[in-house]
mmCIF file of C-alpha atoms in Angstrom:
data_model
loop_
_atom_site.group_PDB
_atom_site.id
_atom_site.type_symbol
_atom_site.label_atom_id
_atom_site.label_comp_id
_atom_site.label_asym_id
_atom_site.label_seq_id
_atom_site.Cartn_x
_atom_site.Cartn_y
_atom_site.Cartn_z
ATOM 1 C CA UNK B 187 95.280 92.304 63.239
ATOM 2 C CA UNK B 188 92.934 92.275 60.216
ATOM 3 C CA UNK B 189 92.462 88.258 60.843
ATOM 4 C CA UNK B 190 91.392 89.159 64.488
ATOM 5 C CA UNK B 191 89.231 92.279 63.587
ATOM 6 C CA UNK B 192 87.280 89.990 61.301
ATOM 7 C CA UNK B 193 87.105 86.572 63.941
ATOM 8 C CA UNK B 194 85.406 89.174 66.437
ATOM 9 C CA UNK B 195 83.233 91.412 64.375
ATOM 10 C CA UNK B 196 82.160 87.745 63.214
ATOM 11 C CA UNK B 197 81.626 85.898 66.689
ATOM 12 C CA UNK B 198 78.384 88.774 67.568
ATOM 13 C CA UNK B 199 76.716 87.347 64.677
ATOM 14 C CA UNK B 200 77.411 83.762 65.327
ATOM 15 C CA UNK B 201 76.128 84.747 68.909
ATOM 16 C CA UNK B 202 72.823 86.041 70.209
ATOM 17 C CA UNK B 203 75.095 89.201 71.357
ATOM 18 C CA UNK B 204 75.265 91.114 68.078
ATOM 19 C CA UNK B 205 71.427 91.172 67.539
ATOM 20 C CA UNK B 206 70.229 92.061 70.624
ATOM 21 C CA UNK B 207 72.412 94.444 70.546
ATOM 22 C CA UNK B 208 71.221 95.991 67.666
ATOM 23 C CA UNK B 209 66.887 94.742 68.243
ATOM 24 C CA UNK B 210 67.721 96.427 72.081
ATOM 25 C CA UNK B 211 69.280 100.031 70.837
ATOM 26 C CA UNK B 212 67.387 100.421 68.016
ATOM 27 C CA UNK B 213 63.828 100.150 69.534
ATOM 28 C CA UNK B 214 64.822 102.008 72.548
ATOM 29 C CA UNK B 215 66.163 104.647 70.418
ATOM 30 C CA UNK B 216 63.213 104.858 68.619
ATOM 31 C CA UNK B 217 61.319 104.631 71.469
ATOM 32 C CA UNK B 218 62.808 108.145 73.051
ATOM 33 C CA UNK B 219 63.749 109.270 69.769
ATOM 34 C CA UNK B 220 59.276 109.365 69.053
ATOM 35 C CA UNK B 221 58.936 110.600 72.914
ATOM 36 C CA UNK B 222 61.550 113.539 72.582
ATOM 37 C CA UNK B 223 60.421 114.823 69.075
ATOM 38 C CA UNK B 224 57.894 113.618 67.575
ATOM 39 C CA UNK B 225 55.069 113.335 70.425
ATOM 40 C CA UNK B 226 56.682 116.560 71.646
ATOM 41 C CA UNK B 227 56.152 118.089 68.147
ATOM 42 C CA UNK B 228 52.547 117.413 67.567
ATOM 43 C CA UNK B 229 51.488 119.042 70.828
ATOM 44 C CA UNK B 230 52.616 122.271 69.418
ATOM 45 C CA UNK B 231 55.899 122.402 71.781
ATOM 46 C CA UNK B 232 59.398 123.242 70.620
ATOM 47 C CA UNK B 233 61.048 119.760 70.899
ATOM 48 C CA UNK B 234 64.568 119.837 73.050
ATOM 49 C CA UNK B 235 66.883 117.333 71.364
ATOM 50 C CA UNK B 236 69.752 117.635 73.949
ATOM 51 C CA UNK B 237 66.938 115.814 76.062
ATOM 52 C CA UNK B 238 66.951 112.814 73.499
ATOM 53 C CA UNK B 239 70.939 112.602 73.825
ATOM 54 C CA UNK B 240 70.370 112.694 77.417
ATOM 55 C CA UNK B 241 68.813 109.731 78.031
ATOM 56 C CA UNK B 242 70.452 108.041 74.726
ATOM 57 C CA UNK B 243 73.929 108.144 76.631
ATOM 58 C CA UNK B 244 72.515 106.133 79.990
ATOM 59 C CA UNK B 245 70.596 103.888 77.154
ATOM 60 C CA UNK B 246 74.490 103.229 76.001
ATOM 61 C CA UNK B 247 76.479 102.941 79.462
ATOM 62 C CA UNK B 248 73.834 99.828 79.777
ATOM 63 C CA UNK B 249 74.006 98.554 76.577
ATOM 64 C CA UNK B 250 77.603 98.670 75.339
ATOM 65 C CA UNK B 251 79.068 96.586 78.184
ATOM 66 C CA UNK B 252 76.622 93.517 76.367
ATOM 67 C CA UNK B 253 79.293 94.437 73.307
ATOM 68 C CA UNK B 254 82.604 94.531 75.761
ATOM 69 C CA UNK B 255 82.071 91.944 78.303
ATOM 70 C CA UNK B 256 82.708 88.736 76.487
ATOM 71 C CA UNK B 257 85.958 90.508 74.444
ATOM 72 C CA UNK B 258 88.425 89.241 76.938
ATOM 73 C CA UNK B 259 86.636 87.589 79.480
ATOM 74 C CA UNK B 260 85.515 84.739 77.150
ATOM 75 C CA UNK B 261 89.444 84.058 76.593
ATOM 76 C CA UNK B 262 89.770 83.402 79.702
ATOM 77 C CA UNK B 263 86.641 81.060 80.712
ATOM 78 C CA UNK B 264 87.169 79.070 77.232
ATOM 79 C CA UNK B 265 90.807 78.723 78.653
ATOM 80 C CA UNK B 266 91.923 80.488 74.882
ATOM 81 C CA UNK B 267 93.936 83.526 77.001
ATOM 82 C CA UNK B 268 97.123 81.166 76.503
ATOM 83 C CA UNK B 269 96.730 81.037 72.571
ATOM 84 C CA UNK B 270 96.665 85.377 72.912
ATOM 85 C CA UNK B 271 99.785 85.374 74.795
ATOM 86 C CA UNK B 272 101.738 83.573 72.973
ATOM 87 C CA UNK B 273 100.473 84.264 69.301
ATOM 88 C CA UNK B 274 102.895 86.090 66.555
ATOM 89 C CA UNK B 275 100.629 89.105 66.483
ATOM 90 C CA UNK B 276 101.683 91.532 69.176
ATOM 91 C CA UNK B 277 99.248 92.512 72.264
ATOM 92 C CA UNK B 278 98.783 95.914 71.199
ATOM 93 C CA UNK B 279 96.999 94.458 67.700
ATOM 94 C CA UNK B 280 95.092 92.496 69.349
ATOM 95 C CA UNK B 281 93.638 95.100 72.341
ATOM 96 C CA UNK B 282 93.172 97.234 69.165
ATOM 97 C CA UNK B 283 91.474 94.767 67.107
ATOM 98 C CA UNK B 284 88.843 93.739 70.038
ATOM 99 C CA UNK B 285 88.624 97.473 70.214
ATOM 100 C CA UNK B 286 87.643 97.891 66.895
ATOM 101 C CA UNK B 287 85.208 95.242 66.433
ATOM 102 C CA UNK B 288 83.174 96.145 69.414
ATOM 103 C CA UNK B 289 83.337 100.095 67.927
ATOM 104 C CA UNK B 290 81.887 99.172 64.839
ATOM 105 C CA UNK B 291 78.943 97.379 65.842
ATOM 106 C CA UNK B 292 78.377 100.272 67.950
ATOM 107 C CA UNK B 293 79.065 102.936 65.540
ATOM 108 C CA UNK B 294 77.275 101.011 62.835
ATOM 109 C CA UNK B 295 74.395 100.327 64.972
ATOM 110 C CA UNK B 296 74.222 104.057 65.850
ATOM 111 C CA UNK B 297 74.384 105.539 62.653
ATOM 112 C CA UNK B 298 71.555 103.190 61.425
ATOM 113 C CA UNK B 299 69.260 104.626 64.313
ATOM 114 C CA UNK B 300 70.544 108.244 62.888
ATOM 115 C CA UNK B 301 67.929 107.711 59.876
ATOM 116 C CA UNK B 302 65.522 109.252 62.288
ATOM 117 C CA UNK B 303 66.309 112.295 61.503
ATOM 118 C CA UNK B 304 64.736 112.227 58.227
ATOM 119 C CA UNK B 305 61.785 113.130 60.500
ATOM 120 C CA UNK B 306 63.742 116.125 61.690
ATOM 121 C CA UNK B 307 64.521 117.464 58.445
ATOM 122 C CA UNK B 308 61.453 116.722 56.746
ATOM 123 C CA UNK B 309 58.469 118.068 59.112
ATOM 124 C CA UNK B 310 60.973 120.148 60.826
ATOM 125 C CA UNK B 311 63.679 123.086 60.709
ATOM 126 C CA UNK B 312 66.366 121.365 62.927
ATOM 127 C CA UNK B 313 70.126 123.473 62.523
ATOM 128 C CA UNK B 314 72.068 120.851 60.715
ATOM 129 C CA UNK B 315 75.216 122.159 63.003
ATOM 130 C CA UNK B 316 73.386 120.964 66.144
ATOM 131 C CA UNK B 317 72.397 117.726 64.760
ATOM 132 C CA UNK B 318 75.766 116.637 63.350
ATOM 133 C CA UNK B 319 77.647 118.024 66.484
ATOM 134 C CA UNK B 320 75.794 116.028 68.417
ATOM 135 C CA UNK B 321 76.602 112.758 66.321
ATOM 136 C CA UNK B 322 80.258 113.715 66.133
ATOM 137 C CA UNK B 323 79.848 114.091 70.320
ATOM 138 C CA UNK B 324 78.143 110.518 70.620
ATOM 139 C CA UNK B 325 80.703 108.589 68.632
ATOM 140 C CA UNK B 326 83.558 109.829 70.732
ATOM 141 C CA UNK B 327 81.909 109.134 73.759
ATOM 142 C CA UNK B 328 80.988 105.563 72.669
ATOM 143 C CA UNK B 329 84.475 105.470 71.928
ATOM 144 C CA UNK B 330 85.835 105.942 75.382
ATOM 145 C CA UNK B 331 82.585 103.754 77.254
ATOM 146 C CA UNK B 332 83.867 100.903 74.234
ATOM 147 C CA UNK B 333 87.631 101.241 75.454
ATOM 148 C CA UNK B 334 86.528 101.138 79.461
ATOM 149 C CA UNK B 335 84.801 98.173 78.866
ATOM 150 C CA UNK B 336 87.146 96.366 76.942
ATOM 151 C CA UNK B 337 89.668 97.149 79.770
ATOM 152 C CA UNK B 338 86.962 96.078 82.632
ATOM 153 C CA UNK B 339 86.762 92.787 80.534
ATOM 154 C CA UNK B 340 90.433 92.028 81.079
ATOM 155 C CA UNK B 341 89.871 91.827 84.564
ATOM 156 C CA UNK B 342 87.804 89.616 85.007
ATOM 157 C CA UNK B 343 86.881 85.715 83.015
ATOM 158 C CA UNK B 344 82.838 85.935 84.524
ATOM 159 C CA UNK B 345 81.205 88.236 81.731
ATOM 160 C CA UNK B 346 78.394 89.342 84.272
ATOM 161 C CA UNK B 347 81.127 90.705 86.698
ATOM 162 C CA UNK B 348 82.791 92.510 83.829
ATOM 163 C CA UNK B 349 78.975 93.736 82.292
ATOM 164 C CA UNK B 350 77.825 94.981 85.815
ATOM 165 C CA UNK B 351 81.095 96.836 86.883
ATOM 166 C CA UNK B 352 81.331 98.233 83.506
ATOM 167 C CA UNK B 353 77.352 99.809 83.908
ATOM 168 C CA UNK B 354 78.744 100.942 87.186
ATOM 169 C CA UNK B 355 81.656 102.520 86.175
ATOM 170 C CA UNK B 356 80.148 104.310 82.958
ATOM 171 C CA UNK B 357 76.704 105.523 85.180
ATOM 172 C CA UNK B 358 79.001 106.896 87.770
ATOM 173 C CA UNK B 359 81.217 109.106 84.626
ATOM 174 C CA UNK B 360 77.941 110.229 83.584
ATOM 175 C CA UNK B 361 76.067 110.855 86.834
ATOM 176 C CA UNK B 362 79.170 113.332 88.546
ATOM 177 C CA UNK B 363 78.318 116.172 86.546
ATOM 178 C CA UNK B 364 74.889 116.350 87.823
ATOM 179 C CA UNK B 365 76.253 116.254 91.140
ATOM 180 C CA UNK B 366 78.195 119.547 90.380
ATOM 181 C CA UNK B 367 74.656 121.108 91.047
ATOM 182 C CA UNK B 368 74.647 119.668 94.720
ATOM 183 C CA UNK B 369 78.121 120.737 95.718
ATOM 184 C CA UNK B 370 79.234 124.107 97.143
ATOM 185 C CA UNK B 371 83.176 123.799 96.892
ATOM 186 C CA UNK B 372 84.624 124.749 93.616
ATOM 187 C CA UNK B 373 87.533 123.270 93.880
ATOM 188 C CA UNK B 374 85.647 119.798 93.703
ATOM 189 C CA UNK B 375 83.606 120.648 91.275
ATOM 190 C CA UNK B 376 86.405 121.821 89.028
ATOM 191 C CA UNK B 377 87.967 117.853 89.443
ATOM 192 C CA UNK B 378 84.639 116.734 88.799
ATOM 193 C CA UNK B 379 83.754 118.623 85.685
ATOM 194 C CA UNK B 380 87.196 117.549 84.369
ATOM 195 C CA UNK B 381 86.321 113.988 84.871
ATOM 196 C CA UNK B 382 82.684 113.787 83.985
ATOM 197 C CA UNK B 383 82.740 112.806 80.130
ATOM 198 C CA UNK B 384 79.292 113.936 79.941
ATOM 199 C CA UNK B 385 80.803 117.599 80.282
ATOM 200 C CA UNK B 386 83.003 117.381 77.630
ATOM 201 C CA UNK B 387 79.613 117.105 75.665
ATOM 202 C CA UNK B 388 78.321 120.041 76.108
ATOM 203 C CA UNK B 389 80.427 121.966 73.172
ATOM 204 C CA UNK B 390 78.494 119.817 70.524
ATOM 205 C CA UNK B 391 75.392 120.366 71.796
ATOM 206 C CA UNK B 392 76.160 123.876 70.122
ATOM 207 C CA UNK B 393 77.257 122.478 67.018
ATOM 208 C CA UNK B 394 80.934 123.416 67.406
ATOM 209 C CA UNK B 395 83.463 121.295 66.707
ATOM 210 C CA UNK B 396 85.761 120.903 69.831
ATOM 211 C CA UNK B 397 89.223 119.802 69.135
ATOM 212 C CA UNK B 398 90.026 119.898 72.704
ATOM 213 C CA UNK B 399 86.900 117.581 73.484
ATOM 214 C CA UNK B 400 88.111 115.481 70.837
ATOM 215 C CA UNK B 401 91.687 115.193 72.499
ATOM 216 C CA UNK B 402 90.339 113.820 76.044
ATOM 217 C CA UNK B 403 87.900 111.264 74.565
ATOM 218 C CA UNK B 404 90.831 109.862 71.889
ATOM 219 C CA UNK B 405 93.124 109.829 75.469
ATOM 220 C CA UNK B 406 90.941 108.135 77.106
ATOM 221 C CA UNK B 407 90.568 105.536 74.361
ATOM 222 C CA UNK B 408 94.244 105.017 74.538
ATOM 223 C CA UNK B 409 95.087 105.248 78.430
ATOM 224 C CA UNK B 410 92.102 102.389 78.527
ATOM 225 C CA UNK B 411 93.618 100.218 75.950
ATOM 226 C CA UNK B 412 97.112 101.084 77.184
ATOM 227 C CA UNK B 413 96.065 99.614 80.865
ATOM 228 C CA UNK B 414 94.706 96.526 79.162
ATOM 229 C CA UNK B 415 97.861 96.002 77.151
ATOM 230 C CA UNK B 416 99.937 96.336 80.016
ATOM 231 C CA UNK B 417 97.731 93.896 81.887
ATOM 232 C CA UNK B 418 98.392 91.120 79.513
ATOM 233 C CA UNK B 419 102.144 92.117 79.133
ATOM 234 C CA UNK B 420 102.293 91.056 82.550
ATOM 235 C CA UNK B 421 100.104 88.392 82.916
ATOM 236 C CA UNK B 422 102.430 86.902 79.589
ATOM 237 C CA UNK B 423 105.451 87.380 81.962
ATOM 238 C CA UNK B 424 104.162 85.562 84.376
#
């Protein structure tokens, strides 16, 4: 699993993936980052950071499927899938593995970009509660949008197909809770809400931990990986 981890933390950097990856998030992030706070700041408003996170989480359902749509997808166009199915290490390793690799160069990439802060803390009087609730909130989240695009890119071997219904699938999750506004019966709304991970955000926002929060994005993470597992279970029977 470790072997694995390694080969595909490895392959961004031997690709043009990995750094425009990280050149893409980190000047867009700086880019809304300066518009939400700083700009903000010096025209003697109060600066809102829940706008910032906002737009930061459409930022990432665009650019994490560029991390998740080669993971299994290129198996299958380099005709490698074969070598997968039939290695000693078991499927569930390797989903995790893939996992893993693309969740660090996310996580690593976004706690880089978290340096702008500093500005916070030093010309401002930020709660420290909001600020690392809202971190805690955006790593879960990238973990579930990692683990749905890691399963999209089982489906498919064209990486395009597997980027664009992966930006699809992770706009829609965020956009149903702002349809909640729009709709009159509560009973859809409730099924909505439930599904929307952007409402599951909302707790952090507050800088309070959420444990239940934290439950749906991990089980989302694994139902995801689970599918994909299963997917290659069968395709190995076959």
């Amino acid at each position: 699993m470790l072997a694995i981890y390694k080969k595909e933390l490895r392959s961004y950097f031997t690709s043009a993936v990995g750094y425009v990856f990280i050149a893409a998030f980190l000047a867009v992030n700086g880019f809304i980052f300066s518009l939400n706070t700083i700009q903000v700041g010096s025209t003697g408003q109060r600066y809102d950071i829940s706008q910032y996170y906002i737009m930061l989480l459409f930022v990432f359902s665009i650019l994490i499927p560029l991390l998740t749509m080669k993971i299994f997808s290129d198996e299958k166009k380099l005709k490698t899938e074969q070598l997968l199915l039939t290695a000693p290490v078991g499927l569930v390793s390797i989903v995790t593995a893939k996992f893993l690799s693309a969740y660090t160069m996310f996580a690593g990439t976004y706690l880089v970009s978290c340096l702008n802060y500093y500005v916070l803390f030093r010309y401002g009087k930020p709660t420290a509660g909001v600020i690392y609730g809202h971190i805690i909130g955006i790593l879960l989240i990238g973990a579930a949008f990692v683990a749905i695009g890691v399963f999209v890119s089982s489906l498919t071997e064209n990486q395009i197909s597997a980027a664009v219904l992966t930006i699809t699938i992770l706009l829609g999750t965020l956009v149903i809770n702002f349809l909640n506004d729009y709709i009159d019966i509560t009973f859809i709304r409730v099924v909505l809400s439930w599904i929307s991970i952007y409402s599951r955000f909302f707790t952090f926002t507050y800088g309070i931990f959420d444990i239940n929060a934290c439950i749906y994005y991990v089980s989302i993470v694994i139902i995801f990986l689970f599918l994909t597992v299963r997917i290659y279970e069968k395709r190995r029977w076959e």
